[in-house]
Short mmCIF file of C-alpha atoms in Angstrom, two decimals:
data_model
loop_
_atom_site.label_atom_id
_atom_site.label_comp_id
_atom_site.label_asym_id
_atom_site.label_seq_id
_atom_site.Cartn_x
_atom_site.Cartn_y
_atom_site.Cartn_z
CA UNK A 141 150.11 92.90 180.89
CA UNK A 142 146.70 94.05 179.77
CA UNK A 143 143.37 95.07 181.29
CA UNK A 144 140.45 93.19 179.68
CA UNK A 145 137.53 95.36 178.61
CA UNK A 146 134.05 93.91 178.08
CA UNK A 147 131.77 96.13 176.02
CA UNK A 148 128.04 95.56 176.01
CA UNK A 149 128.14 94.50 172.37
CA UNK A 150 130.90 91.99 173.18
CA UNK A 151 128.82 90.49 175.98
CA UNK A 152 125.74 90.17 173.76
CA UNK A 153 127.79 88.60 171.00
CA UNK A 154 129.27 86.01 173.37
CA UNK A 155 125.79 85.26 174.77
CA UNK A 156 124.59 84.72 171.21
CA UNK A 157 127.46 82.31 170.52
CA UNK A 158 126.68 80.42 173.73
CA UNK A 159 123.00 80.23 172.75
CA UNK A 160 123.91 78.84 169.33
CA UNK A 161 126.12 76.18 170.94
CA UNK A 162 123.26 75.27 173.28
CA UNK A 163 120.83 75.00 170.36
CA UNK A 164 123.26 72.76 168.49
CA UNK A 165 123.55 70.42 171.49
CA UNK A 166 119.78 70.37 171.86
CA UNK A 167 119.23 69.74 168.14
CA UNK A 168 121.51 66.69 168.30
CA UNK A 169 119.02 65.04 170.68
CA UNK A 170 116.00 65.71 168.45
CA UNK A 171 115.64 63.27 165.56
CA UNK A 172 113.80 65.64 163.23
CA UNK A 173 116.24 68.51 163.80
CA UNK A 174 119.24 66.20 163.47
CA UNK A 175 117.88 64.93 160.15
CA UNK A 176 117.27 68.49 158.87
CA UNK A 177 120.73 69.70 159.80
CA UNK A 178 122.16 66.52 158.29
CA UNK A 179 120.69 67.59 154.95
CA UNK A 180 122.41 70.96 155.37
CA UNK A 181 125.75 69.30 156.13
CA UNK A 182 125.46 67.17 152.98
CA UNK A 183 124.74 70.21 150.79
CA UNK A 184 127.94 71.36 149.07
CA UNK A 185 126.74 74.95 148.47
CA UNK A 186 125.63 75.27 152.08
CA UNK A 187 128.97 74.08 153.43
CA UNK A 188 130.88 76.39 151.10
CA UNK A 189 128.79 79.35 152.28
CA UNK A 190 129.17 78.24 155.91
CA UNK A 191 132.95 78.14 155.48
CA UNK A 192 133.00 81.74 154.23
CA UNK A 193 130.70 82.81 157.06
CA UNK A 194 132.96 81.05 159.57
CA UNK A 195 135.92 83.10 158.37
CA UNK A 196 133.93 86.32 158.87
CA UNK A 197 132.75 85.18 162.31
CA UNK A 198 136.30 84.36 163.44
CA UNK A 199 137.45 87.83 162.38
CA UNK A 200 134.48 89.39 164.20
CA UNK A 201 135.19 87.43 167.38
CA UNK A 202 138.85 88.43 167.34
CA UNK A 203 137.74 92.05 167.05
CA UNK A 204 135.43 91.57 170.05
CA UNK A 205 138.23 90.64 172.48
CA UNK A 206 138.95 94.13 173.77
CA UNK A 207 141.60 95.26 176.21
CA UNK A 208 143.61 98.28 177.35
CA UNK A 209 147.38 98.00 177.10
CA UNK A 210 149.57 98.69 180.12
CA UNK A 211 151.65 101.86 179.93
CA UNK A 212 155.32 101.98 180.81
CA UNK A 213 155.92 103.18 184.36
CA UNK A 214 158.85 103.57 186.68
CA UNK A 215 159.38 101.20 189.61
CA UNK A 216 157.16 102.17 192.52
CA UNK A 217 154.63 104.03 190.39
CA UNK A 218 151.03 102.78 190.21
CA UNK A 219 150.06 100.68 187.23
CA UNK A 220 148.49 102.73 184.46
CA UNK A 221 146.64 101.61 181.35
CA UNK A 222 146.13 103.29 178.02
CA UNK A 223 142.91 105.19 177.39
CA UNK A 224 142.55 103.63 173.93
CA UNK A 225 140.63 100.35 173.81
CA UNK A 226 142.07 97.90 171.31
CA UNK A 227 141.21 94.35 170.30
CA UNK A 228 142.99 91.10 169.55
CA UNK A 229 142.48 91.82 165.84
CA UNK A 230 144.24 95.17 166.30
CA UNK A 231 147.18 93.35 167.86
CA UNK A 232 147.36 90.89 164.95
CA UNK A 233 147.13 93.74 162.44
CA UNK A 234 149.41 96.12 164.33
CA UNK A 235 151.62 96.67 161.28
CA UNK A 236 148.64 97.74 159.19
CA UNK A 237 147.19 99.87 161.98
CA UNK A 238 150.35 101.73 162.97
CA UNK A 239 152.10 102.12 159.62
CA UNK A 240 149.97 104.90 158.21
CA UNK A 241 150.79 107.32 155.43
CA UNK A 242 150.19 111.01 154.88
CA UNK A 243 147.20 110.65 152.56
CA UNK A 244 145.97 108.63 149.58
CA UNK A 245 148.09 105.93 148.01
CA UNK A 246 147.06 103.38 145.40
CA UNK A 247 147.10 99.61 146.05
CA UNK A 248 150.68 98.22 146.21
CA UNK A 249 152.07 101.68 145.42
CA UNK A 250 155.40 103.10 146.54
CA UNK A 251 154.43 106.79 146.13
CA UNK A 252 151.55 108.97 147.19
CA UNK A 253 148.64 109.34 144.79
CA UNK A 254 148.87 113.13 144.43
CA UNK A 255 151.78 115.41 143.57
CA UNK A 256 153.22 117.65 146.24
CA UNK A 257 155.89 120.33 146.40
CA UNK A 258 159.31 118.78 147.00
CA UNK A 259 161.28 120.71 149.61
CA UNK A 260 161.49 124.47 149.14
CA UNK A 261 161.51 124.28 145.35
CA UNK A 262 158.55 124.84 143.10
CA UNK A 263 158.89 121.37 141.60
CA UNK A 264 156.01 119.00 142.25
CA UNK A 265 156.33 115.24 142.26
CA UNK A 266 154.85 112.10 143.85
CA UNK A 267 156.51 111.71 147.29
CA UNK A 268 157.68 108.29 148.47
CA UNK A 269 155.56 106.50 151.05
CA UNK A 270 156.95 106.16 154.56
CA UNK A 271 156.13 102.45 154.79
CA UNK A 272 154.71 101.14 151.53
CA UNK A 273 157.65 99.76 149.54
CA UNK A 274 160.17 101.34 151.93
CA UNK A 275 162.17 98.10 152.03
CA UNK A 276 163.01 98.59 148.34
CA UNK A 277 165.06 101.69 149.07
CA UNK A 278 166.14 103.37 145.85
CA UNK A 279 165.83 100.17 143.81
CA UNK A 280 162.35 100.84 142.43
CA UNK A 281 163.04 98.69 139.40
CA UNK A 282 162.63 95.64 141.67
CA UNK A 283 159.07 96.68 142.57
CA UNK A 284 157.34 94.26 140.20
CA UNK A 285 159.59 91.31 140.95
CA UNK A 286 159.27 91.88 144.69
CA UNK A 287 155.46 91.75 144.44
CA UNK A 288 155.69 88.54 142.41
CA UNK A 289 158.02 86.92 144.97
CA UNK A 290 155.74 87.85 147.84
CA UNK A 291 152.67 86.53 146.05
CA UNK A 292 154.47 83.28 145.28
CA UNK A 293 155.58 82.92 148.90
CA UNK A 294 152.06 83.55 150.16
CA UNK A 295 150.59 81.02 147.73
CA UNK A 296 153.10 78.37 148.83
CA UNK A 297 152.28 78.95 152.51
CA UNK A 298 148.57 78.90 151.72
CA UNK A 299 148.93 75.58 149.88
CA UNK A 300 150.86 74.09 152.79
CA UNK A 301 148.17 75.14 155.27
CA UNK A 302 145.48 73.74 152.97
CA UNK A 303 147.18 70.35 152.80
CA UNK A 304 147.44 70.23 156.59
CA UNK A 305 143.74 71.09 156.95
CA UNK A 306 142.87 68.53 154.29
CA UNK A 307 144.61 65.78 156.22
CA UNK A 308 142.94 66.87 159.45
CA UNK A 309 139.42 67.09 157.96
CA UNK A 310 139.68 63.73 156.26
CA UNK A 311 140.72 62.15 159.54
CA UNK A 312 137.58 63.67 161.08
CA UNK A 313 135.29 62.44 158.29
CA UNK A 314 132.06 61.12 159.70
CA UNK A 315 129.66 58.58 158.16
CA UNK A 316 126.88 61.16 157.90
CA UNK A 317 128.12 62.23 154.48
CA UNK A 318 129.23 65.73 155.42
CA UNK A 319 130.36 67.67 152.35
CA UNK A 320 133.99 67.99 153.44
CA UNK A 321 135.16 68.29 149.84
CA UNK A 322 133.08 71.46 149.45
CA UNK A 323 134.70 72.89 152.58
CA UNK A 324 138.16 72.09 151.23
CA UNK A 325 137.40 73.55 147.80
CA UNK A 326 136.27 76.76 149.51
CA UNK A 327 139.22 76.90 151.88
CA UNK A 328 141.73 76.59 149.06
CA UNK A 329 141.07 80.00 147.41
CA UNK A 330 140.60 81.60 150.83
CA UNK A 331 144.00 80.38 152.05
CA UNK A 332 145.72 81.19 148.77
CA UNK A 333 144.28 84.70 148.74
CA UNK A 334 144.93 85.16 152.45
CA UNK A 335 148.51 83.96 152.15
CA UNK A 336 149.24 86.25 149.23
CA UNK A 337 147.66 89.26 150.96
CA UNK A 338 149.54 88.55 154.20
CA UNK A 339 152.86 88.38 152.35
CA UNK A 340 152.11 91.58 150.45
CA UNK A 341 150.85 93.42 153.54
CA UNK A 342 154.25 92.99 155.19
CA UNK A 343 155.75 95.46 152.73
CA UNK A 344 152.89 97.28 150.98
CA UNK A 345 149.38 98.64 151.44
CA UNK A 346 147.45 95.91 149.60
CA UNK A 347 144.29 97.99 149.10
CA UNK A 348 145.98 101.37 149.34
CA UNK A 349 145.30 104.05 151.92
CA UNK A 350 142.49 106.53 152.50
CA UNK A 351 142.45 110.32 152.93
CA UNK A 352 144.16 110.27 156.33
CA UNK A 353 146.62 107.53 155.35
CA UNK A 354 144.92 104.56 157.05
CA UNK A 355 145.35 101.16 155.44
CA UNK A 356 142.14 100.23 153.59
CA UNK A 357 142.66 96.49 154.19
CA UNK A 358 142.74 97.15 157.93
CA UNK A 359 139.56 99.24 157.71
CA UNK A 360 137.80 96.51 155.71
CA UNK A 361 138.65 93.82 158.26
CA UNK A 362 137.58 96.06 161.15
CA UNK A 363 134.24 96.71 159.43
CA UNK A 364 133.30 93.02 159.59
CA UNK A 365 132.49 93.12 163.31
CA UNK A 366 130.18 96.10 162.88
CA UNK A 367 128.31 94.39 160.05
CA UNK A 368 127.93 91.15 162.02
CA UNK A 369 126.71 92.98 165.13
CA UNK A 370 124.14 95.04 163.28
CA UNK A 371 122.86 92.00 161.41
CA UNK A 372 122.69 89.61 164.37
CA UNK A 373 121.78 91.83 167.33
CA UNK A 374 119.09 93.65 165.37
CA UNK A 375 117.65 90.30 164.30
CA UNK A 376 117.55 89.17 167.94
CA UNK A 377 115.46 92.23 168.77
CA UNK A 378 113.19 91.94 165.74
CA UNK A 379 112.62 88.19 165.42
CA UNK A 380 110.85 87.32 168.72
CA UNK A 381 108.51 90.29 168.31
CA UNK A 382 107.70 89.44 164.69
CA UNK A 383 107.13 85.72 165.34
CA UNK A 384 104.97 86.24 168.43
CA UNK A 385 102.76 88.98 166.99
CA UNK A 386 102.51 87.38 163.55
CA UNK A 387 101.35 84.00 164.88
CA UNK A 388 98.99 85.59 167.42
CA UNK A 389 97.37 87.75 164.76
CA UNK A 390 96.93 84.87 162.35
CA UNK A 391 95.76 82.17 164.78
CA UNK A 392 93.78 84.01 167.47
CA UNK A 393 92.13 86.53 165.14
CA UNK A 394 89.41 88.87 166.36
CA UNK A 395 90.36 92.02 168.20
CA UNK A 396 93.91 90.70 168.71
CA UNK A 397 94.37 90.52 164.94
CA UNK A 398 92.86 93.98 164.49
CA UNK A 399 95.15 95.50 167.15
CA UNK A 400 98.32 93.93 165.75
CA UNK A 401 97.39 94.89 162.19
CA UNK A 402 96.76 98.48 163.30
CA UNK A 403 100.13 98.55 165.05
CA UNK A 404 102.25 97.32 162.12
CA UNK A 405 100.21 99.27 159.55
CA UNK A 406 100.86 102.48 161.50
CA UNK A 407 104.58 101.75 161.76
CA UNK A 408 104.78 100.83 158.08
CA UNK A 409 103.11 104.09 157.06
CA UNK A 410 105.98 106.13 158.55
CA UNK A 411 109.01 106.44 156.23
CA UNK A 412 111.59 104.07 157.65
CA UNK A 413 114.63 106.31 157.27
CA UNK A 414 112.87 109.26 158.93
CA UNK A 415 111.65 107.13 161.84
CA UNK A 416 115.08 105.60 162.41
CA UNK A 417 116.81 108.98 162.02
CA UNK A 418 114.51 110.60 164.61
CA UNK A 419 115.04 107.76 167.09
CA UNK A 420 118.83 107.72 166.58
CA UNK A 421 119.05 111.49 167.05
CA UNK A 422 117.05 111.29 170.29
CA UNK A 423 119.35 108.55 171.57
CA UNK A 424 122.35 110.64 170.58
CA UNK A 425 121.03 113.55 172.65
CA UNK A 426 120.75 111.22 175.65
CA UNK A 427 124.30 109.97 175.11
CA UNK A 428 125.67 113.52 174.72
CA UNK A 429 123.96 114.80 177.87
CA UNK A 430 125.27 111.94 180.04
CA UNK A 431 129.02 111.70 179.36
CA UNK A 432 129.59 110.35 182.88
CA UNK A 433 128.05 107.05 181.79
CA UNK A 434 131.05 106.22 179.61
CA UNK A 435 134.63 105.79 180.79
CA UNK A 436 136.15 105.67 177.29
CA UNK A 437 135.25 106.76 173.79
CA UNK A 438 134.91 103.08 172.85
CA UNK A 439 132.09 102.65 175.37
CA UNK A 440 130.37 105.74 173.98
CA UNK A 441 130.62 104.46 170.40
CA UNK A 442 129.42 101.03 171.56
CA UNK A 443 126.35 102.57 173.20
CA UNK A 444 125.39 104.27 169.94
CA UNK A 445 125.90 101.00 168.05
CA UNK A 446 123.61 99.14 170.45
CA UNK A 447 121.03 101.93 170.26
CA UNK A 448 121.09 101.67 166.47
CA UNK A 449 120.56 97.87 166.67
CA UNK A 450 117.64 98.34 169.06
CA UNK A 451 116.00 100.99 166.90
CA UNK A 452 116.44 98.99 163.71
CA UNK A 453 114.96 95.94 165.42
CA UNK A 454 111.93 97.82 166.73
CA UNK A 455 111.18 99.30 163.32
CA UNK A 456 111.89 96.34 161.00
CA UNK A 457 109.66 93.58 162.41
CA UNK A 458 106.49 94.58 160.54
CA UNK A 459 107.26 92.87 157.22
CA UNK A 460 108.07 89.50 158.82
CA UNK A 461 105.02 89.72 161.11
CA UNK A 462 102.72 90.37 158.15
CA UNK A 463 104.22 87.44 156.26
CA UNK A 464 103.82 85.06 159.23
CA UNK A 465 100.26 86.21 159.84
CA UNK A 466 99.24 85.32 156.30
CA UNK A 467 100.86 81.89 156.49
CA UNK A 468 99.28 81.22 159.90
CA UNK A 469 95.83 82.04 158.51
CA UNK A 470 96.35 79.23 156.00
CA UNK A 471 97.84 76.73 158.46
CA UNK A 472 95.07 77.08 161.05
CA UNK A 473 92.55 75.71 158.52
CA UNK A 474 94.51 72.52 157.81
CA UNK A 475 93.34 69.15 159.12
CA UNK A 476 96.12 68.50 161.65
CA UNK A 477 95.47 71.83 163.39
CA UNK A 478 91.71 71.27 163.47
CA UNK A 479 92.29 67.76 164.82
CA UNK A 480 94.40 69.18 167.65
CA UNK A 481 91.63 71.65 168.43
CA UNK A 482 89.07 68.84 168.47
CA UNK A 483 91.18 66.92 171.02
CA UNK A 484 91.19 69.99 173.28
CA UNK A 485 94.81 71.03 172.85
CA UNK A 486 95.36 74.59 174.08
CA UNK A 487 95.98 77.56 171.80
CA UNK A 488 99.56 78.19 172.83
CA UNK A 489 100.39 74.47 172.58
CA UNK A 490 99.01 74.39 169.03
CA UNK A 491 100.95 77.52 168.09
CA UNK A 492 104.16 76.08 169.51
CA UNK A 493 103.87 72.47 168.32
CA UNK A 494 102.00 72.73 165.03
CA UNK A 495 102.12 76.30 163.71
CA UNK A 496 105.66 77.44 164.53
CA UNK A 497 107.52 74.38 163.10
CA UNK A 498 105.72 74.87 159.79
CA UNK A 499 106.77 78.52 159.74
CA UNK A 500 110.46 77.99 160.50
CA UNK A 501 111.48 77.87 156.85
CA UNK A 502 109.90 81.32 156.38
CA UNK A 503 111.48 82.61 159.59
CA UNK A 504 114.94 81.40 158.58
CA UNK A 505 114.91 82.85 155.10
CA UNK A 506 113.41 86.13 156.33
CA UNK A 507 116.02 86.23 159.10
CA UNK A 508 118.97 86.03 156.72
CA UNK A 509 117.38 88.24 154.08
CA UNK A 510 116.84 90.83 156.81
CA UNK A 511 120.45 90.31 157.90
CA UNK A 512 121.55 91.26 154.39
CA UNK A 513 119.20 94.23 154.33
CA UNK A 514 120.39 95.45 157.73
CA UNK A 515 124.04 95.37 156.63
CA UNK A 516 123.05 97.52 153.66
CA UNK A 517 120.79 99.75 155.79
CA UNK A 518 123.76 100.68 157.96
CA UNK A 519 125.48 102.03 154.85
CA UNK A 520 122.43 104.16 154.00
CA UNK A 521 122.09 105.51 157.53
CA UNK A 522 125.79 106.36 157.72
CA UNK A 523 125.39 108.17 154.39
CA UNK A 524 122.77 110.51 155.91
CA UNK A 525 124.78 110.88 159.13
CA UNK A 526 122.59 108.88 161.54
CA UNK A 527 124.40 105.55 161.43
CA UNK A 528 127.15 104.34 163.73
CA UNK A 529 129.44 106.69 165.64
CA UNK A 530 132.01 108.37 163.35
CA UNK A 531 134.80 106.69 165.33
CA UNK A 532 133.34 103.24 164.59
CA UNK A 533 134.77 101.63 161.48
CA UNK A 534 132.05 100.12 159.28
CA UNK A 535 131.22 99.41 155.67
CA UNK A 536 128.83 102.37 155.76
CA UNK A 537 131.45 104.88 156.87
CA UNK A 538 133.89 103.51 154.28
CA UNK A 539 131.34 103.82 151.48
CA UNK A 540 130.32 107.29 152.63
CA UNK A 541 133.95 108.41 152.58
CA UNK A 542 134.54 106.72 149.22
CA UNK A 543 131.57 108.58 147.75
CA UNK A 544 133.39 111.85 148.18
CA UNK A 545 136.65 110.36 146.96
CA UNK A 546 135.08 109.35 143.63
CA UNK A 547 134.74 113.02 142.73
CA UNK A 548 138.50 113.53 142.90
CA UNK A 549 140.73 113.82 139.89
CA UNK A 550 142.37 111.35 139.62
CA UNK A 551 139.58 109.20 141.07
CA UNK A 552 140.19 107.25 144.28
CA UNK A 553 138.35 103.97 143.72
CA UNK A 554 139.96 101.38 145.99
CA UNK A 555 138.13 102.25 149.23
CA UNK A 556 134.73 101.70 147.60
CA UNK A 557 135.89 98.51 145.88
CA UNK A 558 137.28 97.01 149.10
CA UNK A 559 134.15 97.81 151.14
CA UNK A 560 131.87 96.52 148.39
CA UNK A 561 133.91 93.33 147.94
CA UNK A 562 133.88 92.34 151.62
CA UNK A 563 130.22 93.28 152.06
CA UNK A 564 129.24 91.38 148.89
CA UNK A 565 131.03 88.23 150.10
CA UNK A 566 129.34 88.43 153.51
CA UNK A 567 125.82 88.99 152.14
CA UNK A 568 126.15 86.39 149.37
CA UNK A 569 127.41 83.68 151.75
CA UNK A 570 124.57 84.44 154.19
CA UNK A 571 121.94 84.23 151.43
CA UNK A 572 123.26 80.94 150.02
CA UNK A 573 123.39 79.36 153.47
CA UNK A 574 119.86 80.58 154.22
CA UNK A 575 118.53 78.99 151.02
CA UNK A 576 119.98 75.62 152.01
CA UNK A 577 118.64 75.85 155.57
CA UNK A 578 115.19 76.83 154.31
CA UNK A 579 115.07 73.84 151.95
CA UNK A 580 116.20 71.51 154.72
CA UNK A 581 113.62 72.72 157.25
CA UNK A 582 110.66 73.20 154.91
CA UNK A 583 108.24 70.34 155.71
CA UNK A 584 106.90 70.45 152.15
CA UNK A 585 110.36 69.72 150.74
CA UNK A 586 111.52 67.21 153.35
CA UNK A 587 111.81 63.64 152.10
#
């Protein structure tokens, strides 16, 4: 039995998913939107990128289903729950989470990465890992063959799952020409790699362990939710402000334009890192002086994460607003806008019906480019110590820790490589999908 826990970031993420579902249902009733999204569905690159993004989103959603486990109690005693807040992803990765080591170990290793004194003697050697390769016992000669067998088993399982999905997707093929083959070609390496890693993770640390013995693969998967939250929630804060002020400044003009320009010029003149650092530190003081607001450490860390998203959103809208203002200045001089003005259409109706649709391709590409930049910004802020809470696992905290590990001799490289690999895949997939969506929604490219 468990006690469900709903963090504020979980609630906002679920609201965002519900809003996306609502927008999809609404878009299906609009002919122009249905035609634009049809072009996206027929684009092989877009569907491949969407498949990769879907995998990341599923992992992030699993990590957003939080709960507190029930503690063992004697009959007649009140029900008690653990203080630690865990997620469904933690339950699925319980072997990786609980089977830690003493300190660093290389990927797929059976011994620690550094020599230690053995017993009371002065001899130094590489101690055996408690979990990594423990099933081999003393037969270390079978290490290579055991890895090969596990990889082969994982590949076979991955192929079997791919064939099942292939049959299912082909049965669901629709006449709209959806690029199902691109989805299948993307799923094949994902399932093969996932199957091999799952088989290896049952007996080894696939990406090694960090300084305190935590599995790096587990840390990488846990970092996905943080990256998705910072990218999406910050964009939700930034985008409405940037679109509204940018279109108002470009279309209305006059003192409204002067005021908005003064506002974003002033914000842009302040170094971004210093402004964000000052705001984050002020929020941290508020969090530290009100510990009664938070029942668990997870709620405290979640509050700092949401504060970081809010601050990033309030300080990163200026570039998009400036871009939309310049494009609106051009659009308001075109014939269809002047014709609407001549017929007496109101300002806000013109901005909503004629200006905004012709800016959506810019909004979409700026949205995803900012998503990529925000994922990277979190790494920079964590580097200077004003990012997410130290207890929150993220790509930034992994890279910051790996920075110090690179100075070791021998060098510890796998933490940085794992964080960079997952972050690169996330950002690349988002950028490729954004390019396809921009081309589909750009009125100048629509056929």
